[in-house]
Amino acid sequence: MESFISSDVAQGMNYEPISKVNLKQSLFGAIETDEVSCKNYVIELSNVDNSDKCKFEVHGQNCICSEMKQIPSGSWLKEFKMHGIKLTDLENSTLKVEKEIKLLIGTDVADSTTALCWIQRDQNWGNFVQNRVREIGSLTSPTVWRHLPGALNAADLVSRGCSGEQLLQGKWWEGPSWLSDNEENWSKSEDDPDEGLVSSEKRKTIVTTTLTKSDENVDWRFIARRGRLTTVHSGNGTNFKGAERLLYALDSDGILSKASEEKIQWKFNPLSASWWGGWWEHLEQMTKEILRKILGRAALDYEELVTLLCDC
């Protein structure tokens, strides 16, 4: 593998060429460019006290890949654009990218099994992780991601620290050794992800259930997930005879005792105060108007509607 430098950068740094060479380039072995003449430069790096020095040779070019027409496939185009690559017609003005080219950039690696699970699993994560996963998903497909042990990850070379000589001989210039091997022989991690860390970023959801004596702990599970409540407003159920019977069947003393321990104030909707009922209805009307503007004529299932309400 060869190293390149922009001709403009080389001229701006006043590098003197040491030789010239004619090169052809290909897009990962599939598309060849015309042969062009390149100037060779020698770049020397050293640390501040000049105790460590290294030299390496690079080819100067105006552009690494020749100008190519864009592919109409949106997902591939985004990925190519991210890497600064444009594609040309392969034969007879017919684009056959997926069949004709086995793209090396079509494989992305992560050295964190936890992050890999976040990317590959279609679940509701916390806001920060969900936004990052959505951003990655807009550029790549989750199916092309695979795990790479940290010791083999060339991107960690600088963070681990290295000398100039190690940098010269390092993977950043020629790529890791496994990259030139067949994909079937690439390192595969057998480590299972830490499900605790993976689940820690799951979006906390509200438990929906009919509160009966057998599942009175739903409220406390909700508190454990979302945090302690300070005030609970609810209808008193007297308008619904079935709900009224269930409420009387609950362990009211136990609920009140637990609420007192957690310093939770439970307020019922007093039917005798008309303004209070109107206040509830006013809030409901506001919510409906907002949803009507957002959804229009769209029809959502329950889970989609709950997700939308959480984002409002």
Tab-separated table of C-alpha atoms in Angstrom:
chain	number	residue	atom	x	y	z
A	1	MET	CA	0.000	0.000	0.000
A	2	GLU	CA	1.213	3.502	-0.863
A	3	SER	CA	0.980	6.835	0.956
A	4	PHE	CA	-0.169	10.008	-0.789
A	5	ILE	CA	-0.138	13.738	-0.170
A	6	SER	CA	-2.059	16.506	-1.884
A	7	SER	CA	0.107	18.394	-4.377
A	8	ASP	CA	-1.232	21.685	-3.006
A	9	VAL	CA	-0.137	20.720	0.502
A	10	ALA	CA	3.309	19.668	-0.704
A	11	GLN	CA	3.789	22.977	-2.520
A	12	GLY	CA	2.476	24.947	0.444
A	13	MET	CA	5.005	23.216	2.720
A	14	ASN	CA	7.802	23.877	0.178
A	15	TYR	CA	8.643	20.185	-0.166
A	16	GLU	CA	11.175	19.404	-2.884
A	17	PRO	CA	10.361	16.349	-5.034
A	18	ILE	CA	13.060	13.662	-5.110
A	19	SER	CA	11.771	11.738	-8.135
A	20	LYS	CA	8.804	11.091	-10.411
A	21	VAL	CA	6.800	7.933	-11.011
A	22	ASN	CA	3.871	6.979	-13.260
A	23	LEU	CA	0.965	5.404	-11.390
A	24	LYS	CA	-2.396	3.858	-12.109
A	25	GLN	CA	-4.975	3.632	-9.356
A	26	SER	CA	-7.970	1.412	-8.858
A	27	LEU	CA	-10.999	1.603	-6.603
A	28	PHE	CA	-10.236	-1.452	-4.489
A	29	GLY	CA	-9.163	-3.449	-7.551
A	30	ALA	CA	-12.242	-2.803	-9.647
A	31	ILE	CA	-11.867	0.507	-11.502
A	32	GLU	CA	-8.554	1.691	-12.934
A	33	THR	CA	-7.715	5.310	-13.624
A	34	ASP	CA	-5.508	6.578	-16.412
A	35	GLU	CA	-1.791	6.536	-15.765
A	36	VAL	CA	-0.587	9.828	-14.289
A	37	SER	CA	2.808	11.204	-13.355
A	38	CYS	CA	3.349	11.748	-9.629
A	39	LYS	CA	6.114	13.540	-7.770
A	40	ASN	CA	7.662	11.701	-4.837
A	41	TYR	CA	8.445	13.519	-1.602
A	42	VAL	CA	10.270	12.536	1.571
A	43	ILE	CA	8.680	13.734	4.805
A	44	GLU	CA	10.608	13.748	8.074
A	45	LEU	CA	8.942	13.788	11.481
A	46	SER	CA	10.596	14.335	14.845
A	47	ASN	CA	9.572	15.057	18.395
A	48	VAL	CA	10.290	18.354	20.147
A	49	ASP	CA	13.785	17.455	21.420
A	50	ASN	CA	14.747	15.699	18.146
A	51	SER	CA	15.493	12.487	20.026
A	52	ASP	CA	13.180	10.528	17.775
A	53	LYS	CA	13.034	10.944	14.002
A	54	CYS	CA	11.456	9.060	11.136
A	55	LYS	CA	11.261	9.496	7.362
A	56	PHE	CA	8.754	8.157	4.864
A	57	GLU	CA	8.080	8.576	1.159
A	58	VAL	CA	4.778	9.811	-0.273
A	59	HIS	CA	3.351	10.399	-3.751
A	60	GLY	CA	1.951	13.821	-4.597
A	61	GLN	CA	-1.363	13.937	-6.463
A	62	ASN	CA	-4.000	16.539	-7.222
A	63	CYS	CA	-6.721	14.065	-6.233
A	64	ILE	CA	-6.497	10.494	-4.983
A	65	CYS	CA	-9.416	9.206	-7.057
A	66	SER	CA	-10.258	10.594	-10.468
A	67	GLU	CA	-13.515	12.492	-10.993
A	68	MET	CA	-16.415	10.054	-11.250
A	69	LYS	CA	-20.160	10.279	-11.719
A	70	GLN	CA	-22.315	9.756	-8.688
A	71	ILE	CA	-24.255	6.569	-8.072
A	72	PRO	CA	-28.014	7.109	-7.593
A	73	SER	CA	-28.187	4.744	-4.620
A	74	GLY	CA	-28.746	6.929	-1.571
A	75	SER	CA	-27.245	4.711	1.130
A	76	TRP	CA	-24.073	3.899	-0.804
A	77	LEU	CA	-23.726	7.493	-1.957
A	78	LYS	CA	-23.728	8.757	1.626
A	79	GLU	CA	-21.011	6.305	2.592
A	80	PHE	CA	-18.889	7.164	-0.444
A	81	LYS	CA	-19.338	10.875	0.215
A	82	MET	CA	-18.167	10.385	3.791
A	83	HIS	CA	-14.949	8.837	2.426
A	84	GLY	CA	-14.547	11.464	-0.312
A	85	ILE	CA	-15.101	8.959	-3.148
A	86	LYS	CA	-17.188	9.309	-6.292
A	87	LEU	CA	-18.071	6.444	-8.627
A	88	THR	CA	-18.033	6.226	-12.401
A	89	ASP	CA	-19.883	4.009	-14.893
A	90	LEU	CA	-18.492	0.492	-14.903
A	91	GLU	CA	-19.577	-0.627	-18.351
A	92	ASN	CA	-21.895	0.729	-21.042
A	93	SER	CA	-23.212	3.447	-18.738
A	94	THR	CA	-24.747	0.803	-16.467
A	95	LEU	CA	-24.027	1.043	-12.764
A	96	LYS	CA	-23.485	-2.337	-11.136
A	97	VAL	CA	-21.754	-1.322	-7.969
A	98	GLU	CA	-23.158	-3.915	-5.594
A	99	LYS	CA	-22.332	-6.794	-7.949
A	100	GLU	CA	-19.095	-5.566	-9.511
A	101	ILE	CA	-17.255	-4.120	-6.518
A	102	LYS	CA	-16.608	-5.717	-3.176
A	103	LEU	CA	-16.178	-2.565	-1.171
A	104	LEU	CA	-13.618	-2.538	1.573
A	105	ILE	CA	-15.262	0.514	3.097
A	106	GLY	CA	-18.436	-1.555	3.327
A	107	THR	CA	-17.103	-3.107	6.530
A	108	ASP	CA	-16.895	-1.065	9.710
A	109	VAL	CA	-15.334	-2.260	12.943
A	110	ALA	CA	-15.737	-1.403	16.598
A	111	ASP	CA	-13.577	-2.635	19.465
A	112	SER	CA	-16.421	-2.299	21.965
A	113	THR	CA	-18.907	-5.161	22.064
A	114	THR	CA	-21.295	-2.915	23.977
A	115	ALA	CA	-21.254	-0.209	21.293
A	116	LEU	CA	-21.613	-2.897	18.630
A	117	CYS	CA	-24.799	-4.167	20.297
A	118	TRP	CA	-26.202	-0.645	20.418
A	119	ILE	CA	-25.592	-0.273	16.667
A	120	GLN	CA	-26.903	-3.681	15.604
A	121	ARG	CA	-29.935	-4.043	17.871
A	122	ASP	CA	-33.135	-2.284	16.874
A	123	GLN	CA	-34.206	-1.098	20.312
A	124	ASN	CA	-35.060	2.153	22.062
A	125	TRP	CA	-31.898	3.474	23.715
A	126	GLY	CA	-31.329	6.586	25.777
A	127	ASN	CA	-31.299	9.929	23.980
A	128	PHE	CA	-27.512	10.248	23.558
A	129	VAL	CA	-26.940	6.670	22.381
A	130	GLN	CA	-30.079	6.715	20.211
A	131	ASN	CA	-28.932	9.882	18.426
A	132	ARG	CA	-25.461	8.429	17.770
A	133	VAL	CA	-26.924	5.133	16.538
A	134	ARG	CA	-29.342	7.015	14.261
A	135	GLU	CA	-26.432	9.050	12.861
A	136	ILE	CA	-24.389	5.896	12.202
A	137	GLY	CA	-27.428	4.216	10.646
A	138	SER	CA	-27.868	7.112	8.229
A	139	LEU	CA	-24.365	6.492	6.859
A	140	THR	CA	-23.929	2.733	7.140
A	141	SER	CA	-25.969	-0.413	7.540
A	142	PRO	CA	-25.865	-2.123	10.961
A	143	THR	CA	-25.194	-5.438	9.202
A	144	VAL	CA	-21.728	-4.349	7.992
A	145	TRP	CA	-20.431	-3.729	11.505
A	146	ARG	CA	-18.279	-6.328	13.229
A	147	HIS	CA	-16.188	-6.567	16.378
A	148	LEU	CA	-12.419	-6.054	16.324
A	149	PRO	CA	-10.278	-6.609	19.448
A	150	GLY	CA	-8.758	-3.377	20.710
A	151	ALA	CA	-5.200	-4.680	20.277
A	152	LEU	CA	-5.813	-4.955	16.511
A	153	ASN	CA	-7.536	-1.594	16.153
A	154	ALA	CA	-5.201	0.780	14.302
A	155	ALA	CA	-7.318	3.760	15.331
A	156	ASP	CA	-6.156	3.275	18.939
A	157	LEU	CA	-2.472	3.598	18.046
A	158	VAL	CA	-2.167	7.280	18.965
A	159	SER	CA	-4.243	7.009	22.140
A	160	ARG	CA	-2.045	4.137	23.337
A	161	GLY	CA	1.087	6.200	22.620
A	162	CYS	CA	3.937	5.423	20.239
A	163	SER	CA	7.317	6.739	19.158
A	164	GLY	CA	8.106	8.185	15.740
A	165	GLU	CA	9.758	4.934	14.681
A	166	GLN	CA	6.721	2.944	15.753
A	167	LEU	CA	4.513	5.348	13.833
A	168	LEU	CA	6.646	4.848	10.720
A	169	GLN	CA	6.325	1.085	11.010
A	170	GLY	CA	2.790	1.242	12.307
A	171	LYS	CA	-0.533	0.267	10.886
A	172	TRP	CA	-1.585	3.825	10.045
A	173	TRP	CA	0.536	3.839	6.887
A	174	GLU	CA	0.087	0.356	5.475
A	175	GLY	CA	-3.008	-0.705	7.354
A	176	PRO	CA	-3.240	-3.603	9.825
A	177	SER	CA	-1.891	-6.924	8.554
A	178	TRP	CA	-5.279	-8.647	8.797
A	179	LEU	CA	-6.757	-6.104	6.363
A	180	SER	CA	-4.830	-7.591	3.433
A	181	ASP	CA	-6.038	-11.110	4.254
A	182	ASN	CA	-9.294	-12.693	3.117
A	183	GLU	CA	-12.294	-11.509	5.093
A	184	GLU	CA	-12.983	-15.091	6.171
A	185	ASN	CA	-9.648	-15.088	8.031
A	186	TRP	CA	-10.196	-11.841	9.907
A	187	SER	CA	-10.064	-12.022	13.674
A	188	LYS	CA	-13.371	-12.875	15.292
A	189	SER	CA	-14.123	-12.178	18.909
A	190	GLU	CA	-15.873	-14.871	20.910
A	191	ASP	CA	-16.485	-12.563	23.865
A	192	ASP	CA	-20.113	-12.054	24.793
A	193	PRO	CA	-21.198	-8.456	25.404
A	194	ASP	CA	-21.915	-7.276	28.919
A	195	GLU	CA	-25.706	-7.299	28.816
A	196	GLY	CA	-25.788	-5.124	31.911
A	197	LEU	CA	-23.913	-2.326	30.137
A	198	VAL	CA	-25.991	-2.787	26.991
A	199	SER	CA	-29.274	-2.615	28.892
A	200	SER	CA	-28.135	0.385	30.940
A	201	GLU	CA	-28.775	2.598	27.901
A	202	LYS	CA	-32.253	1.283	27.189
A	203	ARG	CA	-34.906	3.965	27.209
A	204	LYS	CA	-36.946	3.601	30.364
A	205	THR	CA	-40.605	3.001	29.565
A	206	ILE	CA	-43.794	3.321	31.578
A	207	VAL	CA	-45.432	0.101	32.709
A	208	THR	CA	-49.019	-0.074	31.431
A	209	THR	CA	-51.280	-2.408	33.381
A	210	THR	CA	-54.527	-2.708	35.272
A	211	LEU	CA	-53.625	-2.235	38.912
A	212	THR	CA	-54.871	-5.198	40.929
A	213	LYS	CA	-53.828	-6.650	44.243
A	214	SER	CA	-51.439	-9.075	42.532
A	215	ASP	CA	-49.368	-6.321	40.911
A	216	GLU	CA	-49.444	-3.386	43.313
A	217	ASN	CA	-45.650	-3.107	42.953
A	218	VAL	CA	-45.923	-1.649	39.433
A	219	ASP	CA	-45.778	1.880	40.839
A	220	TRP	CA	-42.623	1.104	42.767
A	221	ARG	CA	-40.983	-0.462	39.698
A	222	PHE	CA	-41.856	2.726	37.854
A	223	ILE	CA	-40.224	4.777	40.629
A	224	ALA	CA	-37.108	2.603	40.557
A	225	ARG	CA	-36.724	3.225	36.817
A	226	ARG	CA	-37.765	6.851	36.456
A	227	GLY	CA	-36.997	8.266	39.876
A	228	ARG	CA	-39.057	9.088	42.947
A	229	LEU	CA	-42.321	10.948	42.346
A	230	THR	CA	-43.315	13.960	44.396
A	231	THR	CA	-47.008	14.197	43.487
A	232	VAL	CA	-49.444	11.759	41.866
A	233	HIS	CA	-52.718	13.024	40.372
A	234	SER	CA	-55.369	10.444	39.527
A	235	GLY	CA	-59.094	10.052	39.142
A	236	ASN	CA	-60.848	8.590	42.160
A	237	GLY	CA	-62.670	5.988	40.111
A	238	THR	CA	-66.165	6.631	41.471
A	239	ASN	CA	-67.456	7.258	37.947
A	240	PHE	CA	-66.520	3.695	37.022
A	241	LYS	CA	-68.110	1.066	39.207
A	242	GLY	CA	-65.703	-1.659	38.154
A	243	ALA	CA	-62.665	0.503	38.872
A	244	GLU	CA	-64.221	1.542	42.164
A	245	ARG	CA	-64.488	-2.064	43.307
A	246	LEU	CA	-60.864	-2.740	42.347
A	247	LEU	CA	-59.643	0.329	44.212
A	248	TYR	CA	-61.439	-0.738	47.364
A	249	ALA	CA	-59.944	-4.214	47.010
A	250	LEU	CA	-56.393	-2.859	47.072
A	251	ASP	CA	-54.278	-2.770	50.188
A	252	SER	CA	-54.865	0.939	50.740
A	253	ASP	CA	-53.016	1.010	54.053
A	254	GLY	CA	-49.943	-0.561	52.451
A	255	ILE	CA	-49.999	1.876	49.547
A	256	LEU	CA	-50.404	4.897	51.826
A	257	SER	CA	-47.650	3.631	54.113
A	258	LYS	CA	-45.227	3.176	51.216
A	259	ALA	CA	-46.164	6.561	49.756
A	260	SER	CA	-45.516	8.163	53.131
A	261	GLU	CA	-42.087	6.528	53.374
A	262	GLU	CA	-41.162	7.769	49.891
A	263	LYS	CA	-42.660	11.225	50.608
A	264	ILE	CA	-45.095	10.922	47.692
A	265	GLN	CA	-48.252	13.016	47.789
A	266	TRP	CA	-51.236	11.306	46.154
A	267	LYS	CA	-53.998	13.681	45.024
A	268	PHE	CA	-57.339	12.462	43.704
A	269	ASN	CA	-59.445	14.358	41.227
A	270	PRO	CA	-62.249	15.854	43.378
A	271	LEU	CA	-65.478	15.607	41.419
A	272	SER	CA	-67.116	18.352	43.466
A	273	ALA	CA	-64.709	20.978	42.114
A	274	SER	CA	-65.780	21.686	38.550
A	275	TRP	CA	-62.738	23.858	37.808
A	276	TRP	CA	-60.440	20.922	38.600
A	277	GLY	CA	-62.117	18.600	36.150
A	278	GLY	CA	-62.045	21.399	33.565
A	279	TRP	CA	-58.318	21.832	34.173
A	280	TRP	CA	-57.708	18.180	33.340
A	281	GLU	CA	-59.823	18.451	30.214
A	282	HIS	CA	-57.951	21.598	29.175
A	283	LEU	CA	-54.619	19.759	29.374
A	284	GLU	CA	-56.054	16.869	27.384
A	285	GLN	CA	-57.302	19.260	24.694
A	286	MET	CA	-53.868	20.904	24.444
A	287	THR	CA	-52.243	17.502	23.986
A	288	LYS	CA	-54.753	16.512	21.302
A	289	GLU	CA	-54.146	19.730	19.365
A	290	ILE	CA	-50.388	19.187	19.422
A	291	LEU	CA	-50.761	15.582	18.258
A	292	ARG	CA	-53.187	16.616	15.514
A	293	LYS	CA	-50.651	19.115	14.141
A	294	ILE	CA	-47.814	16.575	14.269
A	295	LEU	CA	-49.630	13.479	13.012
A	296	GLY	CA	-52.185	14.886	10.614
A	297	ARG	CA	-53.982	11.812	9.230
A	298	ALA	CA	-51.226	9.365	10.211
A	299	ALA	CA	-52.320	6.270	12.142
A	300	LEU	CA	-49.959	4.992	14.858
A	301	ASP	CA	-50.043	1.872	16.959
A	302	TYR	CA	-49.796	2.092	20.744
A	303	GLU	CA	-46.000	1.786	20.981
A	304	GLU	CA	-45.445	4.410	18.272
A	305	LEU	CA	-47.859	6.791	19.983
A	306	VAL	CA	-46.146	6.337	23.362
A	307	THR	CA	-42.766	7.006	21.720
A	308	LEU	CA	-44.115	10.177	20.116
A	309	LEU	CA	-45.527	11.397	23.424
A	310	CYS	CA	-42.148	10.824	25.097
A	311	ASP	CA	-40.458	12.977	22.429
A	312	CYS	CA	-42.945	15.840	22.782
